[in-house]
PDB file of C-alpha atoms and ligand atoms in Angstrom:
ATOM      1  CA  MET A1364      -2.683 -23.870 -27.652  1.00  0.00           C
ATOM      2  CA  ALA A1365      -5.650 -22.516 -25.695  1.00  0.00           C
ATOM      3  CA  HIS A1366      -6.709 -18.946 -26.461  1.00  0.00           C
ATOM      4  CA  ALA A1367      -4.899 -16.586 -24.113  1.00  0.00           C
ATOM      5  CA  LYS A1368      -6.936 -13.500 -23.297  1.00  0.00           C
ATOM      6  CA  VAL A1369      -5.838  -9.880 -23.451  1.00  0.00           C
ATOM      7  CA  VAL A1370      -5.468  -9.125 -19.750  1.00  0.00           C
ATOM      8  CA  ALA A1371      -5.055  -5.782 -17.962  1.00  0.00           C
ATOM      9  CA  ILE A1372      -3.858  -6.062 -14.365  1.00  0.00           C
ATOM     10  CA  GLU A1373      -3.879  -2.687 -12.589  1.00  0.00           C
ATOM     11  CA  GLU A1374      -7.541  -1.808 -12.857  1.00  0.00           C
ATOM     12  CA  HIS A1375      -9.289  -0.196  -9.918  1.00  0.00           C
ATOM     13  CA  PHE A1376     -12.567  -0.018  -8.038  1.00  0.00           C
ATOM     14  CA  TRP A1377     -13.521   1.314  -4.632  1.00  0.00           C
ATOM     15  CA  THR A1378     -15.983   0.580  -1.864  1.00  0.00           C
ATOM     16  CA  PRO A1379     -18.270   3.266  -0.406  1.00  0.00           C
ATOM     17  CA  ASN A1380     -16.481   2.976   2.949  1.00  0.00           C
ATOM     18  CA  LEU A1381     -13.018   3.641   1.487  1.00  0.00           C
ATOM     19  CA  GLN A1382     -13.904   6.344  -1.048  1.00  0.00           C
ATOM     20  CA  ALA A1383     -13.039   9.298   1.154  1.00  0.00           C
ATOM     21  CA  GLU A1384      -9.435   8.067   1.590  1.00  0.00           C
ATOM     22  CA  ALA A1385      -9.044   7.740  -2.178  1.00  0.00           C
ATOM     23  CA  MET A1386     -10.216  11.336  -2.744  1.00  0.00           C
ATOM     24  CA  ILE A1387      -7.286  12.866  -0.855  1.00  0.00           C
ATOM     25  CA  GLY A1388      -5.679  15.499  -3.048  1.00  0.00           C
ATOM     26  CA  VAL A1389      -8.852  16.131  -5.073  1.00  0.00           C
ATOM     27  CA  PRO A1390     -10.013  19.737  -4.508  1.00  0.00           C
ATOM     28  CA  ALA A1391     -13.367  20.020  -2.696  1.00  0.00           C
ATOM     29  CA  GLY A1392     -16.363  20.351  -5.007  1.00  0.00           C
ATOM     30  CA  LEU A1393     -14.526  18.843  -7.983  1.00  0.00           C
ATOM     31  CA  THR A1394     -15.702  15.519  -9.421  1.00  0.00           C
ATOM     32  CA  PRO A1395     -12.722  13.888 -11.118  1.00  0.00           C
ATOM     33  CA  HIS A1396     -13.194  12.086 -14.452  1.00  0.00           C
ATOM     34  CA  TRP A1397     -12.535   8.721 -12.801  1.00  0.00           C
ATOM     35  CA  TYR A1398     -15.067   9.109  -9.990  1.00  0.00           C
ATOM     36  CA  THR A1399     -17.960   7.093 -11.456  1.00  0.00           C
ATOM     37  CA  GLY A1400     -15.760   4.426 -13.041  1.00  0.00           C
ATOM     38  CA  LEU A1401     -14.419   3.281  -9.683  1.00  0.00           C
ATOM     39  CA  SER A1402     -17.939   2.480  -8.491  1.00  0.00           C
ATOM     40  CA  ASP A1403     -18.748   0.388 -11.570  1.00  0.00           C
ATOM     41  CA  LEU A1404     -18.083  -3.339 -11.431  1.00  0.00           C
ATOM     42  CA  ALA A1405     -20.343  -4.238 -14.348  1.00  0.00           C
ATOM     43  CA  ASP A1406     -21.782  -2.477 -17.414  1.00  0.00           C
ATOM     44  CA  ARG A1407     -19.615   0.584 -17.931  1.00  0.00           C
ATOM     45  CA  ARG A1408     -16.440  -1.306 -17.060  1.00  0.00           C
ATOM     46  CA  LEU A1409     -17.304  -4.112 -19.485  1.00  0.00           C
ATOM     47  CA  LYS A1410     -18.287  -1.665 -22.232  1.00  0.00           C
ATOM     48  CA  GLU A1411     -14.981   0.186 -22.010  1.00  0.00           C
ATOM     49  CA  MET A1412     -13.105  -3.131 -21.951  1.00  0.00           C
ATOM     50  CA  ASP A1413     -14.969  -4.300 -25.073  1.00  0.00           C
ATOM     51  CA  GLU A1414     -14.278  -1.042 -26.900  1.00  0.00           C
ATOM     52  CA  ALA A1415     -10.548  -1.544 -26.336  1.00  0.00           C
ATOM     53  CA  GLY A1416     -10.355  -5.301 -26.884  1.00  0.00           C
ATOM     54  CA  ILE A1417      -9.513  -6.016 -23.244  1.00  0.00           C
ATOM     55  CA  GLU A1418     -10.936  -9.439 -22.450  1.00  0.00           C
ATOM     56  CA  PHE A1419     -10.042  -9.767 -18.771  1.00  0.00           C
ATOM     57  CA  GLN A1420      -9.252  -7.381 -15.916  1.00  0.00           C
ATOM     58  CA  VAL A1421      -7.484  -8.229 -12.692  1.00  0.00           C
ATOM     59  CA  ILE A1422      -9.157  -5.678 -10.431  1.00  0.00           C
ATOM     60  CA  ALA A1423      -7.743  -4.095  -7.273  1.00  0.00           C
ATOM     61  CA  HIS A1424      -8.979  -1.462  -4.847  1.00  0.00           C
ATOM     62  CA  ALA A1425      -7.943   2.164  -5.382  1.00  0.00           C
ATOM     63  CA  PRO A1426      -5.120   3.556  -3.181  1.00  0.00           C
ATOM     64  CA  PRO A1427      -4.593   3.761  -0.287  1.00  0.00           C
ATOM     65  CA  GLY A1428      -7.272   1.200   0.609  1.00  0.00           C
ATOM     66  CA  ALA A1429      -7.497   0.476   4.325  1.00  0.00           C
ATOM     67  CA  GLN A1430      -3.770   0.676   5.049  1.00  0.00           C
ATOM     68  CA  ASN A1431      -3.960   3.798   7.185  1.00  0.00           C
ATOM     69  CA  LYS A1432      -6.949   2.741   9.277  1.00  0.00           C
ATOM     70  CA  PRO A1433      -6.649   1.401  12.835  1.00  0.00           C
ATOM     71  CA  ALA A1434      -5.860  -2.339  12.695  1.00  0.00           C
ATOM     72  CA  GLU A1435      -9.276  -3.791  13.527  1.00  0.00           C
ATOM     73  CA  GLU A1436     -11.108  -1.411  11.216  1.00  0.00           C
ATOM     74  CA  SER A1437      -8.595  -2.165   8.480  1.00  0.00           C
ATOM     75  CA  VAL A1438      -9.276  -5.897   8.779  1.00  0.00           C
ATOM     76  CA  ARG A1439     -13.024  -5.349   8.553  1.00  0.00           C
ATOM     77  CA  LEU A1440     -12.883  -2.873   5.630  1.00  0.00           C
ATOM     78  CA  SER A1441     -10.398  -4.965   3.637  1.00  0.00           C
ATOM     79  CA  ARG A1442     -12.551  -8.033   4.006  1.00  0.00           C
ATOM     80  CA  GLU A1443     -15.602  -6.036   2.933  1.00  0.00           C
ATOM     81  CA  ALA A1444     -13.764  -4.774  -0.176  1.00  0.00           C
ATOM     82  CA  ASN A1445     -12.585  -8.283  -1.089  1.00  0.00           C
ATOM     83  CA  ASP A1446     -16.075  -9.707  -0.624  1.00  0.00           C
ATOM     84  CA  MET A1447     -17.514  -6.986  -2.869  1.00  0.00           C
ATOM     85  CA  LEU A1448     -14.881  -7.639  -5.534  1.00  0.00           C
ATOM     86  CA  TYR A1449     -15.503 -11.363  -5.362  1.00  0.00           C
ATOM     87  CA  GLU A1450     -19.218 -10.829  -6.044  1.00  0.00           C
ATOM     88  CA  ALA A1451     -18.291  -9.013  -9.266  1.00  0.00           C
ATOM     89  CA  CYS A1452     -15.833 -11.783 -10.226  1.00  0.00           C
ATOM     90  CA  ARG A1453     -18.503 -14.389  -9.560  1.00  0.00           C
ATOM     91  CA  ALA A1454     -20.987 -12.518 -11.772  1.00  0.00           C
ATOM     92  CA  HIS A1455     -18.422 -12.262 -14.608  1.00  0.00           C
ATOM     93  CA  PRO A1456     -15.928 -15.095 -14.104  1.00  0.00           C
ATOM     94  CA  ASP A1457     -14.706 -14.952 -17.708  1.00  0.00           C
ATOM     95  CA  ARG A1458     -14.035 -11.166 -17.510  1.00  0.00           C
ATOM     96  CA  PHE A1459     -12.922 -10.291 -13.946  1.00  0.00           C
ATOM     97  CA  GLY A1460     -10.354 -11.551 -11.464  1.00  0.00           C
ATOM     98  CA  GLY A1461      -9.043  -9.937  -8.289  1.00  0.00           C
ATOM     99  CA  PHE A1462      -6.008  -8.786  -6.378  1.00  0.00           C
ATOM    100  CA  ALA A1463      -6.780  -8.716  -2.653  1.00  0.00           C
ATOM    101  CA  LEU A1464      -6.790  -5.590  -0.512  1.00  0.00           C
ATOM    102  CA  LEU A1465      -4.756  -6.342   2.612  1.00  0.00           C
ATOM    103  CA  PRO A1466      -5.143  -4.976   6.156  1.00  0.00           C
ATOM    104  CA  THR A1467      -1.406  -4.294   6.476  1.00  0.00           C
ATOM    105  CA  PRO A1468      -1.753  -2.573   9.902  1.00  0.00           C
ATOM    106  CA  ASP A1469      -2.228  -6.145  11.218  1.00  0.00           C
ATOM    107  CA  PRO A1470       0.357  -8.110   9.171  1.00  0.00           C
ATOM    108  CA  GLU A1471      -0.715 -11.586  10.373  1.00  0.00           C
ATOM    109  CA  ALA A1472      -4.333 -10.787   9.529  1.00  0.00           C
ATOM    110  CA  ALA A1473      -3.147  -9.483   6.149  1.00  0.00           C
ATOM    111  CA  ALA A1474      -1.402 -12.794   5.436  1.00  0.00           C
ATOM    112  CA  ASP A1475      -4.560 -14.655   6.446  1.00  0.00           C
ATOM    113  CA  GLU A1476      -6.713 -12.420   4.226  1.00  0.00           C
ATOM    114  CA  LEU A1477      -4.372 -13.097   1.308  1.00  0.00           C
ATOM    115  CA  GLU A1478      -4.740 -16.834   1.849  1.00  0.00           C
ATOM    116  CA  ARG A1479      -8.509 -16.611   2.271  1.00  0.00           C
ATOM    117  CA  THR A1480      -9.019 -14.661  -0.948  1.00  0.00           C
ATOM    118  CA  VAL A1481      -6.590 -16.769  -3.001  1.00  0.00           C
ATOM    119  CA  THR A1482      -7.898 -20.139  -1.845  1.00  0.00           C
ATOM    120  CA  LYS A1483     -11.623 -19.319  -1.509  1.00  0.00           C
ATOM    121  CA  TYR A1484     -12.096 -16.572  -4.117  1.00  0.00           C
ATOM    122  CA  GLY A1485      -9.441 -17.508  -6.653  1.00  0.00           C
ATOM    123  CA  PHE A1486      -7.740 -14.099  -6.366  1.00  0.00           C
ATOM    124  CA  LYS A1487      -4.429 -13.833  -8.225  1.00  0.00           C
ATOM    125  CA  GLY A1488      -2.358 -12.143  -5.501  1.00  0.00           C
ATOM    126  CA  ALA A1489      -2.615  -8.835  -3.664  1.00  0.00           C
ATOM    127  CA  MET A1490      -1.925  -5.154  -4.149  1.00  0.00           C
ATOM    128  CA  ILE A1491      -0.160  -3.124  -1.442  1.00  0.00           C
ATOM    129  CA  HIS A1492      -0.568   0.658  -1.634  1.00  0.00           C
ATOM    130  CA  GLY A1493       2.624   2.210  -0.327  1.00  0.00           C
ATOM    131  CA  LEU A1494       3.004   3.110   3.336  1.00  0.00           C
ATOM    132  CA  THR A1495       1.186   1.638   6.336  1.00  0.00           C
ATOM    133  CA  HIS A1496       0.959   4.336   9.015  1.00  0.00           C
ATOM    134  CA  GLY A1497       4.282   5.687   7.726  1.00  0.00           C
ATOM    135  CA  SER A1498       6.115   2.339   7.372  1.00  0.00           C
ATOM    136  CA  PHE A1499       7.317   0.505   4.271  1.00  0.00           C
ATOM    137  CA  THR A1500       6.760  -3.256   4.131  1.00  0.00           C
ATOM    138  CA  ASP A1501      10.465  -4.172   4.183  1.00  0.00           C
ATOM    139  CA  GLU A1502      10.162  -3.987   8.001  1.00  0.00           C
ATOM    140  CA  LYS A1503      10.390  -7.504   9.400  1.00  0.00           C
ATOM    141  CA  ARG A1504       6.924  -7.416  10.945  1.00  0.00           C
ATOM    142  CA  PHE A1505       5.451  -7.391   7.422  1.00  0.00           C
ATOM    143  CA  TRP A1506       7.478 -10.348   6.101  1.00  0.00           C
ATOM    144  CA  CYS A1507       4.745 -12.820   7.064  1.00  0.00           C
ATOM    145  CA  ILE A1508       2.694 -11.358   4.174  1.00  0.00           C
ATOM    146  CA  TYR A1509       5.471 -12.128   1.680  1.00  0.00           C
ATOM    147  CA  GLU A1510       6.079 -15.532   3.223  1.00  0.00           C
ATOM    148  CA  ARG A1511       2.407 -16.397   2.622  1.00  0.00           C
ATOM    149  CA  ALA A1512       2.514 -15.014  -0.949  1.00  0.00           C
ATOM    150  CA  ALA A1513       5.519 -17.213  -1.721  1.00  0.00           C
ATOM    151  CA  ALA A1514       3.812 -20.254  -0.164  1.00  0.00           C
ATOM    152  CA  LEU A1515       0.655 -19.592  -2.197  1.00  0.00           C
ATOM    153  CA  ASN A1516       2.734 -18.922  -5.345  1.00  0.00           C
ATOM    154  CA  VAL A1517       1.092 -15.533  -5.999  1.00  0.00           C
ATOM    155  CA  PRO A1518       2.750 -12.150  -6.660  1.00  0.00           C
ATOM    156  CA  ILE A1519       2.369  -8.948  -4.662  1.00  0.00           C
ATOM    157  CA  TYR A1520       1.747  -5.760  -6.647  1.00  0.00           C
ATOM    158  CA  ILE A1521       3.471  -2.769  -5.047  1.00  0.00           C
ATOM    159  CA  HIS A1522       1.326   0.225  -5.988  1.00  0.00           C
ATOM    160  CA  PRO A1523       1.766   3.902  -5.081  1.00  0.00           C
ATOM    161  CA  GLY A1524       0.107   5.440  -2.075  1.00  0.00           C
ATOM    162  CA  PRO A1525       0.331   8.988  -0.729  1.00  0.00           C
ATOM    163  CA  PRO A1526       3.889   9.973   0.261  1.00  0.00           C
ATOM    164  CA  HIS A1527       4.765  10.388   3.951  1.00  0.00           C
ATOM    165  CA  PRO A1528       3.439  13.712   5.351  1.00  0.00           C
ATOM    166  CA  ALA A1529       6.986  14.813   6.222  1.00  0.00           C
ATOM    167  CA  VAL A1530       8.059  14.199   2.613  1.00  0.00           C
ATOM    168  CA  ILE A1531       5.066  16.121   1.284  1.00  0.00           C
ATOM    169  CA  ASP A1532       5.878  18.974   3.633  1.00  0.00           C
ATOM    170  CA  ALA A1533       9.573  19.096   2.769  1.00  0.00           C
ATOM    171  CA  TYR A1534       9.419  18.469  -0.977  1.00  0.00           C
ATOM    172  CA  PHE A1535       6.004  19.128  -2.457  1.00  0.00           C
ATOM    173  CA  LYS A1536       3.859  21.464  -0.385  1.00  0.00           C
ATOM    174  CA  ASP A1537       4.393  24.476  -2.658  1.00  0.00           C
ATOM    175  CA  TYR A1538       3.353  22.443  -5.718  1.00  0.00           C
ATOM    176  CA  PRO A1539       0.356  20.165  -4.996  1.00  0.00           C
ATOM    177  CA  THR A1540       0.449  18.489  -8.439  1.00  0.00           C
ATOM    178  CA  MET A1541       3.858  17.012  -7.499  1.00  0.00           C
ATOM    179  CA  VAL A1542       2.384  14.849  -4.710  1.00  0.00           C
ATOM    180  CA  GLY A1543       0.808  12.167  -6.936  1.00  0.00           C
ATOM    181  CA  ALA A1544       1.731  11.060 -10.440  1.00  0.00           C
ATOM    182  CA  GLY A1545       3.570  14.403 -10.831  1.00  0.00           C
ATOM    183  CA  ILE A1546       6.509  12.664  -9.075  1.00  0.00           C
ATOM    184  CA  GLY A1547       5.557  11.895  -5.427  1.00  0.00           C
ATOM    185  CA  PHE A1548       4.025   8.478  -6.225  1.00  0.00           C
ATOM    186  CA  THR A1549       7.103   7.579  -8.259  1.00  0.00           C
ATOM    187  CA  PHE A1550       9.649   8.463  -5.534  1.00  0.00           C
ATOM    188  CA  GLU A1551       7.501   6.680  -2.981  1.00  0.00           C
ATOM    189  CA  THR A1552       7.058   3.438  -4.890  1.00  0.00           C
ATOM    190  CA  ALA A1553      10.624   3.296  -6.220  1.00  0.00           C
ATOM    191  CA  THR A1554      11.813   3.704  -2.611  1.00  0.00           C
ATOM    192  CA  HIS A1555       9.517   0.845  -1.544  1.00  0.00           C
ATOM    193  CA  ALA A1556      10.860  -1.410  -4.318  1.00  0.00           C
ATOM    194  CA  ILE A1557      14.502  -0.668  -3.510  1.00  0.00           C
ATOM    195  CA  ARG A1558      13.953  -1.288   0.207  1.00  0.00           C
ATOM    196  CA  LEU A1559      12.329  -4.659  -0.564  1.00  0.00           C
ATOM    197  CA  SER A1560      15.268  -5.538  -2.825  1.00  0.00           C
ATOM    198  CA  ILE A1561      18.051  -4.824  -0.340  1.00  0.00           C
ATOM    199  CA  CYS A1562      16.453  -5.916   2.966  1.00  0.00           C
ATOM    200  CA  GLY A1563      17.152  -9.628   2.523  1.00  0.00           C
ATOM    201  CA  LEU A1564      13.548 -10.547   1.701  1.00  0.00           C
ATOM    202  CA  PHE A1565      14.430 -12.293  -1.563  1.00  0.00           C
ATOM    203  CA  ASP A1566      17.241 -14.321   0.061  1.00  0.00           C
ATOM    204  CA  LYS A1567      14.649 -15.643   2.486  1.00  0.00           C
ATOM    205  CA  PHE A1568      11.885 -16.212  -0.117  1.00  0.00           C
ATOM    206  CA  PRO A1569      13.647 -16.968  -3.426  1.00  0.00           C
ATOM    207  CA  SER A1570      10.415 -17.681  -5.332  1.00  0.00           C
ATOM    208  CA  LEU A1571       8.728 -14.374  -4.359  1.00  0.00           C
ATOM    209  CA  ARG A1572       7.575 -12.204  -7.276  1.00  0.00           C
ATOM    210  CA  ILE A1573       6.760  -8.478  -7.094  1.00  0.00           C
ATOM    211  CA  ILE A1574       4.906  -6.406  -9.698  1.00  0.00           C
ATOM    212  CA  LEU A1575       5.544  -2.686 -10.250  1.00  0.00           C
ATOM    213  CA  GLY A1576       3.293  -0.475 -12.365  1.00  0.00           C
ATOM    214  CA  HIS A1577       3.933   2.678 -14.389  1.00  0.00           C
ATOM    215  CA  MET A1578       6.831   1.133 -16.348  1.00  0.00           C
ATOM    216  CA  GLY A1579       8.695   0.299 -13.159  1.00  0.00           C
ATOM    217  CA  GLU A1580       8.410   3.650 -11.357  1.00  0.00           C
ATOM    218  CA  GLY A1581      11.593   4.942 -13.016  1.00  0.00           C
ATOM    219  CA  LEU A1582      13.789   2.086 -11.795  1.00  0.00           C
ATOM    220  CA  PRO A1583      14.555   0.383 -15.144  1.00  0.00           C
ATOM    221  CA  PHE A1584      15.930   3.734 -16.380  1.00  0.00           C
ATOM    222  CA  LEU A1585      17.973   4.113 -13.188  1.00  0.00           C
ATOM    223  CA  LEU A1586      19.035   0.463 -12.840  1.00  0.00           C
ATOM    224  CA  TRP A1587      22.709   0.923 -13.708  1.00  0.00           C
ATOM    225  CA  ARG A1588      23.204   3.899 -11.423  1.00  0.00           C
ATOM    226  CA  CYS A1589      21.193   2.520  -8.490  1.00  0.00           C
ATOM    227  CA  ASP A1590      23.090  -0.744  -8.822  1.00  0.00           C
ATOM    228  CA  MET A1591      26.451   1.006  -8.801  1.00  0.00           C
ATOM    229  CA  ALA A1592      25.658   2.658  -5.468  1.00  0.00           C
ATOM    230  CA  LEU A1593      23.407   0.099  -3.768  1.00  0.00           C
ATOM    231  CA  SER A1594      25.716  -2.824  -4.522  1.00  0.00           C
ATOM    232  CA  ARG A1595      28.445  -1.147  -2.402  1.00  0.00           C
ATOM    233  CA  ASP A1596      26.506  -2.508   0.584  1.00  0.00           C
ATOM    234  CA  LYS A1597      28.682  -5.403   1.724  1.00  0.00           C
ATOM    235  CA  GLY A1598      25.699  -6.925   3.504  1.00  0.00           C
ATOM    236  CA  LEU A1599      24.004  -7.743   0.180  1.00  0.00           C
ATOM    237  CA  LYS A1600      24.334 -11.355  -0.924  1.00  0.00           C
ATOM    238  CA  ARG A1601      23.702 -10.416  -4.545  1.00  0.00           C
ATOM    239  CA  LYS A1602      23.821  -7.247  -6.632  1.00  0.00           C
ATOM    240  CA  PHE A1603      20.774  -4.973  -6.542  1.00  0.00           C
ATOM    241  CA  GLN A1604      20.235  -5.362 -10.288  1.00  0.00           C
ATOM    242  CA  ASP A1605      20.164  -9.170  -9.946  1.00  0.00           C
ATOM    243  CA  TYR A1606      17.418  -9.004  -7.297  1.00  0.00           C
ATOM    244  CA  PHE A1607      15.496  -6.522  -9.418  1.00  0.00           C
ATOM    245  CA  ARG A1608      15.726  -8.483 -12.677  1.00  0.00           C
ATOM    246  CA  GLU A1609      14.898 -11.812 -11.053  1.00  0.00           C
ATOM    247  CA  HIS A1610      12.029 -10.828  -8.732  1.00  0.00           C
ATOM    248  CA  PHE A1611      10.215  -7.952 -10.449  1.00  0.00           C
ATOM    249  CA  TYR A1612       7.677  -7.713 -13.251  1.00  0.00           C
ATOM    250  CA  ILE A1613       6.830  -4.324 -14.788  1.00  0.00           C
ATOM    251  CA  THR A1614       3.449  -3.160 -16.088  1.00  0.00           C
ATOM    252  CA  THR A1615       2.504  -0.503 -18.616  1.00  0.00           C
ATOM    253  CA  SER A1616      -0.130   1.114 -16.352  1.00  0.00           C
ATOM    254  CA  GLY A1617      -0.647   4.840 -16.823  1.00  0.00           C
ATOM    255  CA  ASN A1618       2.681   5.405 -18.580  1.00  0.00           C
ATOM    256  CA  PHE A1619       2.154   5.122 -22.310  1.00  0.00           C
ATOM    257  CA  SER A1620       5.616   6.219 -23.432  1.00  0.00           C
ATOM    258  CA  TYR A1621       7.603   4.373 -26.106  1.00  0.00           C
ATOM    259  CA  PRO A1622      11.005   5.495 -24.819  1.00  0.00           C
ATOM    260  CA  ALA A1623       9.994   4.131 -21.374  1.00  0.00           C
ATOM    261  CA  LEU A1624       8.746   0.848 -22.896  1.00  0.00           C
ATOM    262  CA  THR A1625      11.933   0.444 -24.920  1.00  0.00           C
ATOM    263  CA  CYS A1626      14.001   1.050 -21.788  1.00  0.00           C
ATOM    264  CA  VAL A1627      12.127  -1.628 -19.808  1.00  0.00           C
ATOM    265  CA  ALA A1628      12.484  -4.086 -22.703  1.00  0.00           C
ATOM    266  CA  ALA A1629      16.226  -3.403 -22.848  1.00  0.00           C
ATOM    267  CA  GLU A1630      16.890  -3.642 -19.087  1.00  0.00           C
ATOM    268  CA  MET A1631      14.377  -6.352 -18.113  1.00  0.00           C
ATOM    269  CA  SER A1632      13.407  -8.110 -21.409  1.00  0.00           C
ATOM    270  CA  THR A1633       9.900  -8.293 -22.877  1.00  0.00           C
ATOM    271  CA  ASP A1634       9.300 -11.460 -20.804  1.00  0.00           C
ATOM    272  CA  ARG A1635       8.956  -9.152 -17.771  1.00  0.00           C
ATOM    273  CA  ILE A1636       6.475  -6.642 -19.201  1.00  0.00           C
ATOM    274  CA  LEU A1637       2.753  -7.051 -18.444  1.00  0.00           C
ATOM    275  CA  PHE A1638      -0.138  -5.080 -19.888  1.00  0.00           C
ATOM    276  CA  ALA A1639      -2.073  -2.786 -17.538  1.00  0.00           C
ATOM    277  CA  VAL A1640      -4.063   0.412 -18.032  1.00  0.00           C
ATOM    278  CA  ASP A1641      -4.776   1.890 -14.553  1.00  0.00           C
ATOM    279  CA  TRP A1642      -8.467   2.225 -15.447  1.00  0.00           C
ATOM    280  CA  PRO A1643     -10.415   4.414 -14.791  1.00  0.00           C
ATOM    281  CA  TYR A1644      -7.584   6.880 -14.085  1.00  0.00           C
ATOM    282  CA  ALA A1645      -6.259   6.105 -17.594  1.00  0.00           C
ATOM    283  CA  SER A1646      -8.123   5.138 -20.770  1.00  0.00           C
ATOM    284  CA  ASN A1647      -8.455   1.521 -21.944  1.00  0.00           C
ATOM    285  CA  LYS A1648      -8.421   2.560 -25.596  1.00  0.00           C
ATOM    286  CA  GLU A1649      -5.287   4.632 -25.182  1.00  0.00           C
ATOM    287  CA  GLY A1650      -3.577   1.790 -23.321  1.00  0.00           C
ATOM    288  CA  ARG A1651      -4.459  -0.796 -25.934  1.00  0.00           C
ATOM    289  CA  GLU A1652      -3.473   1.448 -28.871  1.00  0.00           C
ATOM    290  CA  PHE A1653      -0.184   2.122 -27.119  1.00  0.00           C
ATOM    291  CA  ILE A1654       0.753  -1.572 -27.323  1.00  0.00           C
ATOM    292  CA  ASP A1655      -0.787  -2.156 -30.767  1.00  0.00           C
ATOM    293  CA  ASN A1656       1.361   0.626 -32.241  1.00  0.00           C
ATOM    294  CA  ALA A1657       4.488  -0.091 -30.192  1.00  0.00           C
ATOM    295  CA  PRO A1658       7.874  -0.506 -31.886  1.00  0.00           C
ATOM    296  CA  LEU A1659       7.943  -4.208 -30.978  1.00  0.00           C
ATOM    297  CA  SER A1660       7.451  -7.449 -32.874  1.00  0.00           C
ATOM    298  CA  PRO A1661       3.959  -9.021 -32.997  1.00  0.00           C
ATOM    299  CA  HIS A1662       5.375 -11.834 -30.860  1.00  0.00           C
ATOM    300  CA  ASP A1663       6.495  -9.404 -28.131  1.00  0.00           C
ATOM    301  CA  LYS A1664       3.163  -7.570 -28.192  1.00  0.00           C
ATOM    302  CA  ASP A1665       1.349 -10.870 -27.714  1.00  0.00           C
ATOM    303  CA  LYS A1666       3.576 -11.730 -24.762  1.00  0.00           C
ATOM    304  CA  ILE A1667       2.822  -8.365 -23.127  1.00  0.00           C
ATOM    305  CA  LEU A1668      -0.929  -8.412 -23.792  1.00  0.00           C
ATOM    306  CA  ARG A1669      -1.572 -12.095 -23.066  1.00  0.00           C
ATOM    307  CA  HIS A1670       1.055 -14.713 -22.384  1.00  0.00           C
ATOM    308  CA  ASN A1671       3.364 -13.202 -19.743  1.00  0.00           C
ATOM    309  CA  THR A1672       0.445 -12.470 -17.422  1.00  0.00           C
ATOM    310  CA  ALA A1673      -1.247 -15.830 -18.067  1.00  0.00           C
ATOM    311  CA  LYS A1674       1.988 -17.513 -17.011  1.00  0.00           C
ATOM    312  CA  LEU A1675       2.678 -15.376 -13.922  1.00  0.00           C
ATOM    313  CA  LEU A1676      -0.916 -15.423 -12.622  1.00  0.00           C
ATOM    314  CA  ARG A1677      -1.667 -18.975 -13.824  1.00  0.00           C
ATOM    315  CA  LEU A1678      -4.801 -17.813 -15.700  1.00  0.00           C
TER     316      LEU A1678
HETATM  317 MN1   MN B2512      -3.179   2.423 -10.152  1.00  0.00          MN
END
C-alpha cells in the first residue's frame, strides 16, 4: 500500500486584496497572532507543518473571501486568489493542495471557476464561507455550483462566515466575542448545513459530498433532536439524519475536544472524520497532539489523519 500522508484540510491563507474583509471584528491597532501566517505560503507554513508531522495541507482562503463583493469584482478577486494559491501548490506539489475560492455572487461564474481550478490546477474542491450578500446557498440560484461539484466528483467545504447583520444586531451586539467562534460562526454554519440538507439538494445530486469543520458545528451532538423536529416536514423524501450521515464529512479544525470527537465518532463513525487544524488561527502542534493522544484505536487515528481524506479527495 502506498504511503498515505498526514493531511490537514482547513488551512488558510489570504491575498492582499481580500485581507481587509478578513480583519472584520479585529479591534483597530491590534495585530492578531494569525496575521503573518495567512500571508505565508512557503517557509513558515512548511516549518510549522514539519514541527507537527503534517505532510500535506489542503489550503483555502480565509473567510469571507470575495463572497460579499459586487459580482464582477468577486469573479476577478476569486480568480486572483486561486491563481496565487496555485503558484504555491506548483512550488510545493508534494506539500500543498487547494480548495478554490468561489465568486458566489455570480453562481454560474462560481461553477466555472470551480471547474477551472479542479481541471487545470488540480484543486480538490472548494470552500464556501457562509452567506453571500445575506443569502445561504440552498437557494436554487446557487445549485449550479453543487451540480458542477457533483459532476467533477469533488466536495464543497461549508465554512463559517460573519453572521447576518440583523442576527448580530439582535443576538450578539452587546457581546462582541459571541459573533465569531464564541457562537455566531457555529449558529451560522449549522443553519447553512441544515438548510442544504432539507432543501432537496441531495435528492437532486445523490453523489454530492459536503465537509463541515469544527467537529460538525454542533450538529452531531444535536442530531437526534434536530432529526426529531426536522423530519416532521412531510416534504422531505428522507429523514434529516439520513441526509446528514450520508452526505457530510466532519473535520477536527479548531475544536480539539475529546468529548466532541467521541460524539462525532458515535453519531457519524470514524470513517467520516477528517483531520484539520484551522492554521494559522489554531496551532498545528496542538491539533496533531490532539489526535495522537485521542481515546481511539491506532487504526482509527490513521483513518482520521491519512486515509479518509486520501479517499474523499482522491490524493
Ligand atoms: Mn477556518
